[in-house]
mmCIF file of C-alpha atoms in Angstrom:
data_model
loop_
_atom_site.group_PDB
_atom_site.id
_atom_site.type_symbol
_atom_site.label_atom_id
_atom_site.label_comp_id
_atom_site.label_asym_id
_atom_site.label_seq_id
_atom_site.Cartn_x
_atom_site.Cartn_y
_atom_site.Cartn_z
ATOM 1 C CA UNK E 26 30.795 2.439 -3.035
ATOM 2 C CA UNK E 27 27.071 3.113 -4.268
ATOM 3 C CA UNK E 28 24.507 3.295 -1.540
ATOM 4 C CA UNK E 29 21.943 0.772 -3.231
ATOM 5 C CA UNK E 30 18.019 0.572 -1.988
ATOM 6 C CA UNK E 31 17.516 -3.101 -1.856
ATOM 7 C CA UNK E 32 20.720 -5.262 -2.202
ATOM 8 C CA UNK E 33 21.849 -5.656 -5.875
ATOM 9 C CA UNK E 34 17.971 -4.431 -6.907
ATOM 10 C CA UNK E 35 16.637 -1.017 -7.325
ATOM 11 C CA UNK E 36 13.621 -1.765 -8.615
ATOM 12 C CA UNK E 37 11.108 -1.742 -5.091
ATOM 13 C CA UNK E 38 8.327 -2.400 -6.961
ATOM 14 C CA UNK E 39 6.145 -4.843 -4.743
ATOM 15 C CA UNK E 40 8.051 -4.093 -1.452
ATOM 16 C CA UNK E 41 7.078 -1.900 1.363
ATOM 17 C CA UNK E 42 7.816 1.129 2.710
ATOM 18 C CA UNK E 43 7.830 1.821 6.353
ATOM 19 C CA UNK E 44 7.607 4.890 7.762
ATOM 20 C CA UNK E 45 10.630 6.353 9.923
ATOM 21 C CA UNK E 46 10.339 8.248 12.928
ATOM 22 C CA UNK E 47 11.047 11.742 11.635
ATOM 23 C CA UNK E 48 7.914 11.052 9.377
ATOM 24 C CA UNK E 49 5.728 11.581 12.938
ATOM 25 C CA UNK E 50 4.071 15.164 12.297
ATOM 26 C CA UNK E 51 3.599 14.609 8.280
ATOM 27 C CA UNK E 52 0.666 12.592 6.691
ATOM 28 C CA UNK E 53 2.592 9.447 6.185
ATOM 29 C CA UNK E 54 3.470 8.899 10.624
ATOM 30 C CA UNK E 55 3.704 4.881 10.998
ATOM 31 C CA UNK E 56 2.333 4.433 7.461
ATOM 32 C CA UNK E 57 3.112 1.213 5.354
ATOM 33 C CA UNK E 58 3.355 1.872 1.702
ATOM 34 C CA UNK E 59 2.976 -0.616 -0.974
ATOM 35 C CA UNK E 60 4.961 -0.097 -3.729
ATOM 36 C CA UNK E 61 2.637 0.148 -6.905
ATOM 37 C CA UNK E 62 5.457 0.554 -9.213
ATOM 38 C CA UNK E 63 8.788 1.715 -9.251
ATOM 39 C CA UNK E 64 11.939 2.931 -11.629
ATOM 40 C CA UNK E 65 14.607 5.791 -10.525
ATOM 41 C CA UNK E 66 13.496 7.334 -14.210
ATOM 42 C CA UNK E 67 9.759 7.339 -13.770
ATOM 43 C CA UNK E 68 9.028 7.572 -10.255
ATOM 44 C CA UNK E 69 7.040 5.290 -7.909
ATOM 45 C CA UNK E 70 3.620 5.191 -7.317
ATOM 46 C CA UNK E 71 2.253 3.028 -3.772
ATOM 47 C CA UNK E 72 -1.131 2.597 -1.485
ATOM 48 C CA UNK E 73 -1.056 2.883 1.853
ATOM 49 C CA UNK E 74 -2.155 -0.322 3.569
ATOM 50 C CA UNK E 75 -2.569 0.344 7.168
ATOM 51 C CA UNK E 76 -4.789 3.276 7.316
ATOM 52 C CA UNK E 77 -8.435 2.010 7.349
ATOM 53 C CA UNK E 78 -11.227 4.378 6.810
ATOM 54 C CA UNK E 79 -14.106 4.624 8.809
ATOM 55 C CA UNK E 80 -16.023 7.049 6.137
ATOM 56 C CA UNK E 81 -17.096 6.397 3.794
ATOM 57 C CA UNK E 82 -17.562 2.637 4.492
ATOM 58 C CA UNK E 83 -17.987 -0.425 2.085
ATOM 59 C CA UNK E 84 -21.849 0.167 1.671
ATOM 60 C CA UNK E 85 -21.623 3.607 1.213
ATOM 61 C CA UNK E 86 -19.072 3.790 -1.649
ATOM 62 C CA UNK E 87 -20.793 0.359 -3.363
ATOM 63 C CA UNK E 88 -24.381 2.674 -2.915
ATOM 64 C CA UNK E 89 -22.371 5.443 -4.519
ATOM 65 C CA UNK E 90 -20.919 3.703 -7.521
ATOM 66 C CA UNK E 91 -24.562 1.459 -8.300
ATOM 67 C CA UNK E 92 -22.594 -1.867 -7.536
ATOM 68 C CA UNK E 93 -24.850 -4.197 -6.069
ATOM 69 C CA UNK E 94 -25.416 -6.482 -4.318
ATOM 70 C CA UNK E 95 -26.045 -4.038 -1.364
ATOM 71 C CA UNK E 96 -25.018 -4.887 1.352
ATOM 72 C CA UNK E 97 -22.172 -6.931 -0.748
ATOM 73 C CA UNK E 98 -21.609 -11.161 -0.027
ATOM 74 C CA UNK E 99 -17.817 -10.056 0.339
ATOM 75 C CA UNK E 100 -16.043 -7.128 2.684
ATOM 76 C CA UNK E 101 -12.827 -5.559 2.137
ATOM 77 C CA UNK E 102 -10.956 -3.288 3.639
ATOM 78 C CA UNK E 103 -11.431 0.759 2.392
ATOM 79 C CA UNK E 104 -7.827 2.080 3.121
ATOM 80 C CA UNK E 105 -6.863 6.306 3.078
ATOM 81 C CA UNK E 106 -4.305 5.191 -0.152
ATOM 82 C CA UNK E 107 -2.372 8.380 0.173
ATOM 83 C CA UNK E 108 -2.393 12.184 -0.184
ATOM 84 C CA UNK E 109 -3.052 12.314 -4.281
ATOM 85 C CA UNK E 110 -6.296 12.081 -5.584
ATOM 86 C CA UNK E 111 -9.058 10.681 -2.688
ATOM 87 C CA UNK E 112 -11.567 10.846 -5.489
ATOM 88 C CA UNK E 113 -9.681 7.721 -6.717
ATOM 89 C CA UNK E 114 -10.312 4.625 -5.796
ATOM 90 C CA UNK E 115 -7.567 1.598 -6.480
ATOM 91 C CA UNK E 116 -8.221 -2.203 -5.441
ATOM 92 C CA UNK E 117 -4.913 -3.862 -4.676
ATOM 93 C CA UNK E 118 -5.508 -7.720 -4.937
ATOM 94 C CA UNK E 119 -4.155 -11.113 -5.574
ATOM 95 C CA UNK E 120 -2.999 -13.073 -8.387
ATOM 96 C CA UNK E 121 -5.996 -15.207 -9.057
ATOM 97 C CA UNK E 122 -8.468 -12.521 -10.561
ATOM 98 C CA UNK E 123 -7.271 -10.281 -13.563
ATOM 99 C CA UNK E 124 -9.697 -7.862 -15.609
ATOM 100 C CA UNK E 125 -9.924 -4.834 -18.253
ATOM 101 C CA UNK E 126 -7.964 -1.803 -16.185
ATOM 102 C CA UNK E 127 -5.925 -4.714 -14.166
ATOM 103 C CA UNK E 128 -1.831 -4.247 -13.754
ATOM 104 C CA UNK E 129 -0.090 -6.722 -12.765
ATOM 105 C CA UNK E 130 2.368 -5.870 -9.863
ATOM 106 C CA UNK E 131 4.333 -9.056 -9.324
ATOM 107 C CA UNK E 132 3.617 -12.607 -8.686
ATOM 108 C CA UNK E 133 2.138 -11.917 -5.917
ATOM 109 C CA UNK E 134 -0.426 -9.010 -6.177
ATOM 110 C CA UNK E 135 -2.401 -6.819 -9.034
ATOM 111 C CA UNK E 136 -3.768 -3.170 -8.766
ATOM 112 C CA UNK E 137 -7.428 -2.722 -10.793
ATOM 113 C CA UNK E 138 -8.942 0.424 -11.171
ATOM 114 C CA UNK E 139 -12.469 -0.423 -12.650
ATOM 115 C CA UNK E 140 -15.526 -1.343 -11.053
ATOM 116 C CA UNK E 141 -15.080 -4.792 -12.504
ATOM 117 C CA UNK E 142 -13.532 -6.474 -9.565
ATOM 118 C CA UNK E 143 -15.740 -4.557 -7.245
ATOM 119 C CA UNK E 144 -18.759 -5.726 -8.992
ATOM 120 C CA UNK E 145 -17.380 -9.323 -7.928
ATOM 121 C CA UNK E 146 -16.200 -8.968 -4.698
ATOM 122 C CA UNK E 147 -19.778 -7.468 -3.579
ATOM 123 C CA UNK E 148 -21.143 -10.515 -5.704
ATOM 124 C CA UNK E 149 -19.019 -13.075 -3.536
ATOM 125 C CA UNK E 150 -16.334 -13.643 -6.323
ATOM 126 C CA UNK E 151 -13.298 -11.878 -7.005
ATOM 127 C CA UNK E 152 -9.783 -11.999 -5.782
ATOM 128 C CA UNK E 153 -8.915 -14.196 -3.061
ATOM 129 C CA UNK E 154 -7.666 -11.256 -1.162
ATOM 130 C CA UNK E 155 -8.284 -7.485 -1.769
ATOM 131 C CA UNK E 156 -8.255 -3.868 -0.286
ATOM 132 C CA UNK E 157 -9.465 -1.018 -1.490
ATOM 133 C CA UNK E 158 -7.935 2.326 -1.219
ATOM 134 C CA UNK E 159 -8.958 5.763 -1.822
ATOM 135 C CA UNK E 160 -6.273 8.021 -3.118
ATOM 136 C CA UNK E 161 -2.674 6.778 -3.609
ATOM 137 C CA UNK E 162 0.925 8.242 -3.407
ATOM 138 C CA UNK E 163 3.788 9.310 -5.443
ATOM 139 C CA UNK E 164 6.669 10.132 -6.193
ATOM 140 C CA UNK E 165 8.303 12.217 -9.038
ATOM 141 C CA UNK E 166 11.938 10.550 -10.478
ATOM 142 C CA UNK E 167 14.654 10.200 -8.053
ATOM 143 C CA UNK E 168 12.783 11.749 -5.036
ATOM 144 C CA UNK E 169 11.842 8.205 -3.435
ATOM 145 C CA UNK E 170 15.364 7.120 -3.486
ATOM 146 C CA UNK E 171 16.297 11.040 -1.937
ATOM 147 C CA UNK E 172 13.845 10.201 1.068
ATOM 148 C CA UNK E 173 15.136 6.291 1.643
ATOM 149 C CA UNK E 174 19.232 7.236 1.261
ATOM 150 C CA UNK E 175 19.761 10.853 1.981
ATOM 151 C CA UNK E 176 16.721 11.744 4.079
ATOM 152 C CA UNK E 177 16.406 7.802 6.058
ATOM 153 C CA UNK E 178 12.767 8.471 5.623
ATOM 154 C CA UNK E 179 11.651 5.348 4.949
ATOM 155 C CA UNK E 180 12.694 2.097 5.350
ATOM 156 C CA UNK E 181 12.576 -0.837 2.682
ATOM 157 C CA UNK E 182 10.677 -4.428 4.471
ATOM 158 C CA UNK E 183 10.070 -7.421 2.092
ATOM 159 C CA UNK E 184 5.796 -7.331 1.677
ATOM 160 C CA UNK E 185 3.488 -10.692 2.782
ATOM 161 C CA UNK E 186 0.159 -11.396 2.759
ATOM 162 C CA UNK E 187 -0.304 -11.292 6.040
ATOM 163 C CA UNK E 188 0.958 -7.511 6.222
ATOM 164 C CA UNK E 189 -0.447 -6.323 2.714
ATOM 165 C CA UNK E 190 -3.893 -7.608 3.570
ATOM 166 C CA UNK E 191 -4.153 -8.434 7.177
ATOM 167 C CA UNK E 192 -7.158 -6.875 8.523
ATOM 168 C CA UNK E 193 -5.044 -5.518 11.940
ATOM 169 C CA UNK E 194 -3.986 -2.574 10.491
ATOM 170 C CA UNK E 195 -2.710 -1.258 13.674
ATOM 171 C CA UNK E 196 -0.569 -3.663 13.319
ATOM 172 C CA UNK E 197 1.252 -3.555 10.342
ATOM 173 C CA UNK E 198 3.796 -1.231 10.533
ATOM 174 C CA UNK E 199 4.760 -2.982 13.325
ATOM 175 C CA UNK E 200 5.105 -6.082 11.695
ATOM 176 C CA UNK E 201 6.519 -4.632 8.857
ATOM 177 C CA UNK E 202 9.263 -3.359 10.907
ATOM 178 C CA UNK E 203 10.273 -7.034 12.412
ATOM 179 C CA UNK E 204 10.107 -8.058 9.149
ATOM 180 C CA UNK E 205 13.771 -6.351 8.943
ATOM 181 C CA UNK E 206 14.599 -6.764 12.713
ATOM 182 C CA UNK E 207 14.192 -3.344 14.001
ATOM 183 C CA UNK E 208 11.942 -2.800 17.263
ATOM 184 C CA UNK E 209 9.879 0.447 17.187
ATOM 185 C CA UNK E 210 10.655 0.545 20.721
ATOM 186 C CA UNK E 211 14.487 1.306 20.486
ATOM 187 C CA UNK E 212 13.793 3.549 17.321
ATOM 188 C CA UNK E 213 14.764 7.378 17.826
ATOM 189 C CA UNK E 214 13.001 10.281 16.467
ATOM 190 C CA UNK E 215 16.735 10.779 14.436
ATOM 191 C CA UNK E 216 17.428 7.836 12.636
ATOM 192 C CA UNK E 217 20.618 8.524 10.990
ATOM 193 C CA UNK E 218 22.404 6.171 8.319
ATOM 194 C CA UNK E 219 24.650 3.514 9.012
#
C-alpha cells in the first residue's frame, strides 16, 4: 500500500507544515510552514509564519522601499520566510485583494510580490489579513515528500486563519499541532512512523 501525504491528496498546497522534533538544531526548530505551492514534479515552495522579526521592522522596510504613508495606517506582521533569498520579500494575504504580481493560493489565501499591496496596507486598504515575510523556502522535486514519509520531518496540519495570521506567533506551532491531535508535550526527539 502507498504511503500517501494527505489522505487521497498529494497536492499540500495551502496546508501547513509543522516542524518535528528531530528538526530542533536546524533552522526550521518549531517552525510552521505555509505551503506556497506544491506538486511531487516541481517542488514546493512555503513561508514560514511563526517566526516574527524584530529587524528590520514595518517602518524600516516601508522607509526602505519609499512606500508611504510613514508610519503606515495598517501593521502587519514581518515574518523570517525561510532560508532562500532574505532579500525577498513575499506578502501572504487573503482573498479579498488581488493585484499585478498576485498568485492565487487557494480559496482562502494569495501570495503578492510587488509593492502594490504594500502601498495599500500602509495606506489603510489592502487585504483583510496579511503578513509579510522576508525570504521563503523550498524544496527541489520529491525532496518534501522524502522529509514528511521517509525522514517524519514534518508533519502535515490543515491551515486557518487564526494560525496563518494570528499575531501569537509563539503560538502557532502549537496550535498547529492540536490541529491534528498531537501534544508537543508527549512528542519525542525520535518520532518514528506509524
Amino acid at each position: 500500500m502507498k504511503k500517501t501525504l494527505a489522505g487521497q491528496n498529494d497536492n499540500l498546497t495551502g496546508m501547513l507544515l509543522v516542524a518535528a522534533p528531530q528538526l530542533a538544531e536546524t533552522v526550521f526548530a518549531q517552525s510552521v510552514i505555509y505551503l506556497c505551492a506544491h506538486s511531487p514534479e516541481d517542488g514546493a515552495m512555503g513561508l514560514i509564519i511563526n517566526r516574527r522579526l524584530a529587524q528590520p521592522g514595518l517602518d524600516d522596510l516601508f522607509a526602505q522601499l519609499g512606500i508611504e504613508p510613514s508610519p503606515p495606517e495598517r501593521r502587519i506582521a514581518v515574518c523570517m520566510g525561510g532560508p532562500v533569498d532574505h532579500s525577498h520579500g513575499f506578502v501572504l494575504h487573503s482573498t479579498d485583494w488581488t493585484g499585478e504580481g498576485s498568485l492565487s493560493v487557494n480559496d482562502h489565501a494569495t501570495l503578492t510580490a510587488s509593492l502594490d499591496v504594500l502601498r495599500d496596507l500602509a495606506a489603510g486598504r489592502g487585504p483583510k489579513q496579511a503578513l509579510m515575510a522576508l525570504g521563503h523556502a523550498a524544496w527541489g522535486p520529491g525532496q518534501l515528500e522524502e522529509e514528511i514519509l521517509r525522514d517524519s520531518s514534518w508533519f502535515v496540519a490543515p491551515a486557518s486563519d487564526e494560525i496563518v495570521f494570528g499575531l501569537d506567533h509563539a503560538k502557532k506551532w502549537r496550535k498547529a499541532l492540536a490541529a491534528i491531535d498531537i501534544d508537543p508535550l508527549l512528542l519525542s526527539g525520535a518520532v518514528g512512523e506509524a
